[in-house]
Amino acid sequence: DERGEESTCPAEMRGGMGRMQFLRVLLLRLATTAVTLVGVAVIVFFVIRVVPGNPIAMMLPPGATEADIAHLTALYGLDKSLPAQFFIWAGDVLHGDFGTSITTRQPVLGLVLGRLPATLELSVMALVMAVIIGGFAALVGTKRRGTRVEGAIDVANGMALSVPDFLWGLVLILAFGVLVPVFHISGRVTPSLELPFTTNFYLFESLLRLRFDLWLDIVGHMLMPALALAIPLAAIIGQLLKQSLKETMHLDYVTLARTKGYGESHVILREALRNAVLPTLTLVGVQFTFLIGGTVIIERLFSYEGLGNMAIDAVINRDLPLIQGIVILFAVIFTGVNLVVDLLYAALNPRLRHA
């Protein structure tokens, strides 16, 4: 009927306007991401070139001649002006060519992508551990709020936040690698084990191949560096989630659930947690990008063969193309994760979705 058609038109129009608005927001975020990546590329390109040190001089033996230096300088394009070098490099990057590593003489893109899986696996494992530890602490603290248990959890969170992740790594090495040697303190996998991998995602591929012996060995190598990364993040998650839960526990629908006779655990898990967890999910997504960046020192500390360890070697050796490739990859990961988090938050939050 006509009234039915009239009533559905506004809803359809609102849906179309909502989709158009979401599309505009998405395009704006993509444009912002592109501008961010360009800015990062400009900064990293020029900053690493004003730092003292000549990468060509580090490549040559003591008896190298001026002709050898001039040849290598021209080979790597370092004889041109900085703006010219930047535009040549940027044009190559747009075609997928990140240059050649000065120290290894291998393509930068292959080197970076070869180490990326190790860093991603370590970061994901640390994130999972942080969510489990922080979430458990928040739930216990909320249930036992106002007691000594909550006070002890707050003190533990404060200690976890006060100590940086690399210092936690040193503590774990001393405790479980020296005093009570139960975990591996270096490397990614035991060299004597057979490695039938076709990818560099050792942790996930060993599960797919049902090689549980390899999986346990890989986890044993990852456990301490992942825990060192997870402890500070777990404290942040625990504090934010506990505060959100305490605020949610005073809302009307939670009070109504109590009047129906539900226990405190049921009220927290089934009623309060669903709404209180949204800010924490956003925090987890944002902190994941910082977690990846934090692997640089931890990977070096545990001799873990990831992207962060490679980044330190590249800085020490003044490997300019490799430094640029690593930083650009980190920037792509950071901006990509932030974009996904923003879109998920808008999709999960009805107030933003229908704004």
CSV table of C-alpha atoms in Angstrom, one decimal:
chain,number,residue,atom,x,y,z
A,1,ASP,CA,0.0,0.0,0.0
A,2,GLU,CA,0.9,3.6,-0.4
A,3,ARG,CA,1.5,4.3,3.3
A,4,GLY,CA,3.8,1.3,3.5
A,5,GLU,CA,5.9,2.6,0.5
A,6,GLU,CA,6.1,6.0,2.1
A,7,SER,CA,7.2,4.5,5.4
A,8,THR,CA,10.0,2.5,3.8
A,9,CYS,CA,11.4,5.2,1.7
A,10,PRO,CA,12.8,7.3,4.5
A,11,ALA,CA,14.5,4.1,5.9
A,12,GLU,CA,16.0,3.3,2.5
A,13,MET,CA,17.1,6.9,2.1
A,14,ARG,CA,18.7,6.8,5.5
A,15,GLY,CA,20.5,3.6,4.7
A,16,GLY,CA,21.8,5.0,1.4
A,17,MET,CA,23.0,8.2,3.2
A,18,GLY,CA,24.6,6.1,5.9
A,19,ARG,CA,26.5,4.0,3.3
A,20,MET,CA,27.6,7.2,1.4
A,21,GLN,CA,28.8,8.7,4.7
A,22,PHE,CA,30.7,5.6,5.5
A,23,LEU,CA,32.3,5.6,2.0
A,24,ARG,CA,33.3,9.2,2.5
A,25,VAL,CA,34.9,8.5,5.8
A,26,LEU,CA,36.7,5.5,4.4
A,27,LEU,CA,38.1,7.5,1.5
A,28,LEU,CA,39.1,10.3,3.9
A,29,ARG,CA,40.9,7.8,6.1
A,30,LEU,CA,42.6,6.2,3.0
A,31,ALA,CA,43.8,9.7,1.9
A,32,THR,CA,45.1,10.4,5.4
A,33,THR,CA,46.9,7.1,5.4
A,34,ALA,CA,48.5,7.9,2.1
A,35,VAL,CA,49.6,11.4,3.3
A,36,THR,CA,51.0,9.8,6.5
A,37,LEU,CA,53.1,7.3,4.5
A,38,VAL,CA,54.5,10.0,2.3
A,39,GLY,CA,55.4,12.0,5.3
A,40,VAL,CA,57.1,9.0,6.9
A,41,ALA,CA,59.0,8.3,3.7
A,42,VAL,CA,60.3,11.9,3.5
A,43,ILE,CA,61.3,12.1,7.1
A,44,VAL,CA,63.2,8.7,7.2
A,45,PHE,CA,64.9,9.4,3.9
A,46,PHE,CA,66.4,12.7,4.8
A,47,VAL,CA,67.0,12.1,8.5
A,48,ILE,CA,69.1,9.0,8.1
A,49,ARG,CA,71.3,10.9,5.5
A,50,VAL,CA,72.1,13.7,7.9
A,51,VAL,CA,73.3,11.3,10.6
A,52,PRO,CA,77.2,11.1,10.6
A,53,GLY,CA,78.7,8.1,8.9
A,54,ASN,CA,79.5,7.0,5.4
A,55,PRO,CA,77.9,3.6,4.4
A,56,ILE,CA,80.2,3.3,1.4
A,57,ALA,CA,83.3,3.6,3.6
A,58,MET,CA,82.0,0.8,5.8
A,59,MET,CA,81.8,-1.5,2.8
A,60,LEU,CA,85.3,-1.0,1.5
A,61,PRO,CA,88.5,-2.6,2.8
A,62,PRO,CA,91.2,-0.3,4.2
A,63,GLY,CA,93.2,-0.3,0.9
A,64,ALA,CA,90.3,0.9,-1.3
A,65,THR,CA,91.1,3.6,-3.8
A,66,GLU,CA,89.2,6.7,-4.7
A,67,ALA,CA,88.0,5.1,-7.9
A,68,ASP,CA,86.5,2.2,-5.8
A,69,ILE,CA,84.7,4.7,-3.6
A,70,ALA,CA,83.4,6.7,-6.6
A,71,HIS,CA,82.2,3.5,-8.3
A,72,LEU,CA,80.2,2.3,-5.3
A,73,THR,CA,78.9,5.8,-4.6
A,74,ALA,CA,77.5,5.9,-8.2
A,75,LEU,CA,76.3,2.3,-8.0
A,76,TYR,CA,74.0,3.1,-5.1
A,77,GLY,CA,73.0,6.6,-6.4
A,78,LEU,CA,74.7,8.5,-3.6
A,79,ASP,CA,76.5,10.8,-6.0
A,80,LYS,CA,73.3,12.7,-6.8
A,81,SER,CA,71.6,15.5,-4.8
A,82,LEU,CA,69.3,14.5,-1.9
A,83,PRO,CA,66.1,15.5,-3.7
A,84,ALA,CA,67.1,13.6,-6.8
A,85,GLN,CA,67.9,10.5,-4.7
A,86,PHE,CA,64.5,10.8,-3.0
A,87,PHE,CA,62.5,11.0,-6.2
A,88,ILE,CA,64.4,8.1,-7.7
A,89,TRP,CA,63.9,6.0,-4.6
A,90,ALA,CA,60.2,6.9,-4.3
A,91,GLY,CA,59.6,6.1,-8.0
A,92,ASP,CA,61.2,2.7,-7.5
A,93,VAL,CA,59.2,2.0,-4.3
A,94,LEU,CA,55.9,2.7,-6.2
A,95,HIS,CA,57.0,0.0,-8.6
A,96,GLY,CA,57.8,-2.4,-5.7
A,97,ASP,CA,61.5,-2.0,-5.8
A,98,PHE,CA,62.9,-0.9,-2.4
A,99,GLY,CA,66.5,-1.1,-3.5
A,100,THR,CA,69.4,-3.4,-2.6
A,101,SER,CA,70.9,-3.8,0.8
A,102,ILE,CA,74.3,-2.4,1.1
A,103,THR,CA,75.6,-5.0,3.6
A,104,THR,CA,74.0,-8.2,2.1
A,105,ARG,CA,73.7,-7.2,-1.6
A,106,GLN,CA,70.2,-8.7,-1.6
A,107,PRO,CA,66.8,-7.0,-2.5
A,108,VAL,CA,65.5,-5.1,0.5
A,109,LEU,CA,61.9,-6.2,-0.1
A,110,GLY,CA,62.8,-9.9,0.1
A,111,LEU,CA,64.9,-9.4,3.2
A,112,VAL,CA,62.1,-7.5,5.0
A,113,LEU,CA,59.3,-9.8,4.0
A,114,GLY,CA,61.5,-12.8,5.0
A,115,ARG,CA,61.8,-11.5,8.6
A,116,LEU,CA,58.3,-10.0,8.9
A,117,PRO,CA,56.5,-13.4,9.8
A,118,ALA,CA,58.8,-13.9,12.8
A,119,THR,CA,58.0,-10.5,14.2
A,120,LEU,CA,54.2,-10.9,13.5
A,121,GLU,CA,54.1,-14.2,15.2
A,122,LEU,CA,55.9,-12.8,18.3
A,123,SER,CA,53.6,-9.8,18.4
A,124,VAL,CA,50.4,-11.8,18.0
A,125,MET,CA,51.6,-14.2,20.8
A,126,ALA,CA,52.4,-11.3,23.0
A,127,LEU,CA,49.0,-9.7,22.3
A,128,VAL,CA,47.2,-12.9,23.1
A,129,MET,CA,49.1,-13.3,26.4
A,130,ALA,CA,48.4,-9.6,27.3
A,131,VAL,CA,44.7,-9.9,26.7
A,132,ILE,CA,44.4,-13.1,28.7
A,133,ILE,CA,46.5,-11.8,31.7
A,134,GLY,CA,45.0,-8.3,31.6
A,135,GLY,CA,41.4,-9.5,31.1
A,136,PHE,CA,41.7,-12.0,33.9
A,137,ALA,CA,43.1,-9.4,36.3
A,138,ALA,CA,40.3,-7.0,35.4
A,139,LEU,CA,37.5,-9.6,35.9
A,140,VAL,CA,39.0,-10.7,39.3
A,141,GLY,CA,39.5,-7.1,40.4
A,142,THR,CA,35.9,-6.2,39.4
A,143,LYS,CA,34.4,-9.1,41.2
A,144,ARG,CA,36.5,-8.5,44.3
A,145,ARG,CA,36.3,-4.7,44.2
A,146,GLY,CA,36.8,-2.9,47.5
A,147,THR,CA,38.9,-5.8,48.9
A,148,ARG,CA,42.6,-6.4,49.3
A,149,VAL,CA,42.6,-8.5,46.1
A,150,GLU,CA,41.7,-5.4,44.1
A,151,GLY,CA,44.4,-3.5,45.9
A,152,ALA,CA,47.0,-6.2,45.1
A,153,ILE,CA,46.0,-6.2,41.4
A,154,ASP,CA,46.4,-2.4,41.3
A,155,VAL,CA,49.8,-2.6,42.8
A,156,ALA,CA,50.8,-5.4,40.4
A,157,ASN,CA,49.5,-3.3,37.5
A,158,GLY,CA,51.6,-0.3,38.7
A,159,MET,CA,54.7,-2.4,38.9
A,160,ALA,CA,54.1,-3.9,35.4
A,161,LEU,CA,53.7,-0.4,33.9
A,162,SER,CA,56.7,1.1,35.7
A,163,VAL,CA,59.2,-1.5,34.4
A,164,PRO,CA,60.0,-1.3,30.6
A,165,ASP,CA,59.6,-4.4,28.5
A,166,PHE,CA,63.4,-4.9,27.9
A,167,LEU,CA,64.0,-4.9,31.7
A,168,TRP,CA,61.3,-7.5,32.1
A,169,GLY,CA,63.2,-9.5,29.4
A,170,LEU,CA,66.4,-9.3,31.5
A,171,VAL,CA,64.5,-10.4,34.6
A,172,LEU,CA,63.0,-13.4,32.7
A,173,ILE,CA,66.4,-14.4,31.3
A,174,LEU,CA,67.9,-14.3,34.7
A,175,ALA,CA,65.1,-16.2,36.3
A,176,PHE,CA,64.2,-18.8,33.7
A,177,GLY,CA,67.3,-18.9,31.6
A,178,VAL,CA,70.1,-18.8,34.2
A,179,LEU,CA,68.8,-19.5,37.8
A,180,VAL,CA,66.1,-22.1,36.7
A,181,PRO,CA,67.0,-22.9,33.0
A,182,VAL,CA,63.6,-24.1,31.8
A,183,PHE,CA,63.1,-22.0,28.7
A,184,HIS,CA,65.2,-21.0,25.7
A,185,ILE,CA,66.8,-17.6,25.9
A,186,SER,CA,68.0,-17.1,22.3
A,187,GLY,CA,67.0,-17.9,18.7
A,188,ARG,CA,63.7,-18.8,17.1
A,189,VAL,CA,64.0,-22.6,16.8
A,190,THR,CA,66.5,-25.3,17.8
A,191,PRO,CA,69.0,-25.6,14.8
A,192,SER,CA,69.2,-29.4,15.1
A,193,LEU,CA,65.5,-29.9,14.3
A,194,GLU,CA,64.3,-30.6,10.8
A,195,LEU,CA,62.5,-27.6,9.4
A,196,PRO,CA,60.1,-28.7,6.6
A,197,PHE,CA,58.6,-25.2,6.2
A,198,THR,CA,57.6,-23.5,2.9
A,199,THR,CA,56.9,-20.2,4.6
A,200,ASN,CA,58.5,-18.2,7.4
A,201,PHE,CA,55.4,-18.5,9.6
A,202,TYR,CA,56.9,-21.3,11.6
A,203,LEU,CA,54.4,-21.3,14.5
A,204,PHE,CA,51.3,-21.5,12.3
A,205,GLU,CA,52.8,-23.8,9.7
A,206,SER,CA,54.0,-26.3,12.3
A,207,LEU,CA,50.4,-26.6,13.6
A,208,LEU,CA,49.1,-27.1,10.0
A,209,ARG,CA,51.6,-29.8,9.4
A,210,LEU,CA,50.8,-31.4,12.8
A,211,ARG,CA,54.5,-31.2,13.8
A,212,PHE,CA,53.8,-30.6,17.5
A,213,ASP,CA,57.4,-31.3,18.4
A,214,LEU,CA,58.4,-28.3,16.3
A,215,TRP,CA,55.5,-26.2,17.6
A,216,LEU,CA,56.5,-26.8,21.2
A,217,ASP,CA,60.1,-25.9,20.4
A,218,ILE,CA,59.1,-22.7,18.7
A,219,VAL,CA,56.7,-21.8,21.5
A,220,GLY,CA,59.5,-22.5,24.0
A,221,HIS,CA,61.7,-20.0,22.2
A,222,MET,CA,59.0,-17.4,21.9
A,223,LEU,CA,57.5,-17.6,25.4
A,224,MET,CA,59.9,-15.3,27.3
A,225,PRO,CA,60.3,-12.6,24.7
A,226,ALA,CA,56.5,-12.6,24.2
A,227,LEU,CA,55.9,-12.4,27.9
A,228,ALA,CA,58.3,-9.5,28.3
A,229,LEU,CA,56.3,-7.6,25.6
A,230,ALA,CA,53.0,-8.7,27.1
A,231,ILE,CA,53.5,-7.7,30.7
A,232,PRO,CA,53.2,-3.8,30.3
A,233,LEU,CA,50.4,-4.2,27.8
A,234,ALA,CA,48.5,-6.5,30.1
A,235,ALA,CA,48.7,-3.9,32.8
A,236,ILE,CA,47.2,-1.3,30.5
A,237,ILE,CA,44.4,-3.6,29.4
A,238,GLY,CA,43.7,-4.7,33.0
A,239,GLN,CA,43.4,-1.1,34.2
A,240,LEU,CA,41.2,0.2,31.4
A,241,LEU,CA,38.9,-2.9,31.4
A,242,LYS,CA,38.5,-2.9,35.2
A,243,GLN,CA,37.6,0.8,35.2
A,244,SER,CA,35.1,0.3,32.4
A,245,LEU,CA,33.5,-2.6,34.2
A,246,LYS,CA,33.3,-0.7,37.5
A,247,GLU,CA,31.4,2.1,35.6
A,248,THR,CA,29.2,-0.3,33.8
A,249,MET,CA,28.3,-2.2,37.1
A,250,HIS,CA,26.2,0.9,38.2
A,251,LEU,CA,24.0,1.0,35.1
A,252,ASP,CA,20.3,0.2,35.2
A,253,TYR,CA,20.4,-3.0,33.1
A,254,VAL,CA,23.1,-4.4,35.4
A,255,THR,CA,21.0,-3.6,38.4
A,256,LEU,CA,18.0,-5.2,36.8
A,257,ALA,CA,20.0,-8.4,36.2
A,258,ARG,CA,20.8,-8.5,39.9
A,259,THR,CA,17.2,-8.1,40.9
A,260,LYS,CA,16.4,-11.2,38.7
A,261,GLY,CA,18.7,-13.2,41.0
A,262,TYR,CA,21.7,-13.6,38.7
A,263,GLY,CA,25.0,-14.1,40.5
A,264,GLU,CA,27.9,-11.6,40.4
A,265,SER,CA,29.9,-13.7,37.9
A,266,HIS,CA,27.0,-14.0,35.6
A,267,VAL,CA,26.3,-10.2,35.8
A,268,ILE,CA,29.9,-9.3,35.0
A,269,LEU,CA,30.5,-11.8,32.2
A,270,ARG,CA,27.1,-11.8,30.5
A,271,GLU,CA,25.8,-8.3,31.2
A,272,ALA,CA,28.6,-5.8,32.0
A,273,LEU,CA,31.4,-7.2,29.9
A,274,ARG,CA,29.8,-6.8,26.5
A,275,ASN,CA,29.5,-3.0,26.8
A,276,ALA,CA,32.6,-2.4,28.9
A,277,VAL,CA,34.9,-4.3,26.5
A,278,LEU,CA,34.5,-1.9,23.5
A,279,PRO,CA,37.0,0.8,24.7
A,280,THR,CA,39.5,-2.0,25.5
A,281,LEU,CA,39.1,-3.5,22.0
A,282,THR,CA,40.0,-0.1,20.6
A,283,LEU,CA,43.0,0.2,22.9
A,284,VAL,CA,44.2,-3.4,22.0
A,285,GLY,CA,44.1,-2.5,18.3
A,286,VAL,CA,46.1,0.7,18.8
A,287,GLN,CA,48.6,-0.9,21.2
A,288,PHE,CA,49.2,-3.7,18.8
A,289,THR,CA,51.0,-1.3,16.5
A,290,PHE,CA,53.2,-0.1,19.4
A,291,LEU,CA,53.8,-3.7,20.3
A,292,ILE,CA,55.3,-4.5,16.9
A,293,GLY,CA,57.6,-1.5,17.3
A,294,GLY,CA,58.6,-2.6,20.8
A,295,THR,CA,59.9,-5.9,19.4
A,296,VAL,CA,63.1,-4.1,18.2
A,297,ILE,CA,64.9,-4.2,21.6
A,298,ILE,CA,63.3,-7.5,22.7
A,299,GLU,CA,64.4,-9.3,19.6
A,300,ARG,CA,67.9,-8.1,20.0
A,301,LEU,CA,67.9,-9.1,23.7
A,302,PHE,CA,66.8,-12.7,22.9
A,303,SER,CA,68.7,-13.0,19.6
A,304,TYR,CA,65.3,-13.5,17.9
A,305,GLU,CA,65.5,-13.6,14.1
A,306,GLY,CA,62.8,-11.0,13.4
A,307,LEU,CA,62.5,-7.6,11.8
A,308,GLY,CA,63.5,-5.7,14.9
A,309,ASN,CA,66.8,-7.5,15.1
A,310,MET,CA,67.4,-6.7,11.4
A,311,ALA,CA,66.6,-3.1,12.0
A,312,ILE,CA,69.3,-2.7,14.6
A,313,ASP,CA,71.9,-4.4,12.4
A,314,ALA,CA,70.9,-2.0,9.5
A,315,VAL,CA,71.3,1.0,11.7
A,316,ILE,CA,74.7,-0.2,13.0
A,317,ASN,CA,75.9,-0.9,9.4
A,318,ARG,CA,74.4,2.3,8.0
A,319,ASP,CA,72.5,0.2,5.5
A,320,LEU,CA,70.3,3.1,4.2
A,321,PRO,CA,68.1,1.1,1.8
A,322,LEU,CA,67.4,-1.5,4.4
A,323,ILE,CA,66.6,1.1,7.1
A,324,GLN,CA,64.2,2.8,4.7
A,325,GLY,CA,62.4,-0.4,3.8
A,326,ILE,CA,62.0,-1.5,7.4
A,327,VAL,CA,60.6,1.9,8.5
A,328,ILE,CA,58.2,2.1,5.5
A,329,LEU,CA,56.9,-1.5,6.3
A,330,PHE,CA,56.4,-0.5,10.0
A,331,ALA,CA,54.5,2.6,8.9
A,332,VAL,CA,52.3,0.5,6.6
A,333,ILE,CA,51.5,-1.8,9.4
A,334,PHE,CA,50.8,1.0,11.9
A,335,THR,CA,48.5,2.9,9.5
A,336,GLY,CA,46.8,-0.2,8.3
A,337,VAL,CA,46.0,-1.5,11.8
A,338,ASN,CA,44.8,2.0,12.9
A,339,LEU,CA,42.5,2.1,9.9
A,340,VAL,CA,41.0,-1.3,10.6
A,341,VAL,CA,40.5,-0.4,14.3
A,342,ASP,CA,38.7,2.9,13.4
A,343,LEU,CA,36.4,1.1,11.0
A,344,LEU,CA,35.7,-1.7,13.5
A,345,TYR,CA,35.0,0.7,16.2
A,346,ALA,CA,32.5,2.6,14.0
A,347,ALA,CA,30.9,-0.7,13.0
A,348,LEU,CA,30.6,-2.0,16.6
A,349,ASN,CA,29.5,1.3,18.2
A,350,PRO,CA,25.9,2.1,17.1
A,351,ARG,CA,26.2,5.7,18.1
A,352,LEU,CA,29.0,6.2,15.6
A,353,ARG,CA,27.4,3.9,13.0
A,354,HIS,CA,24.2,5.9,12.9
A,355,ALA,CA,25.7,9.3,13.5
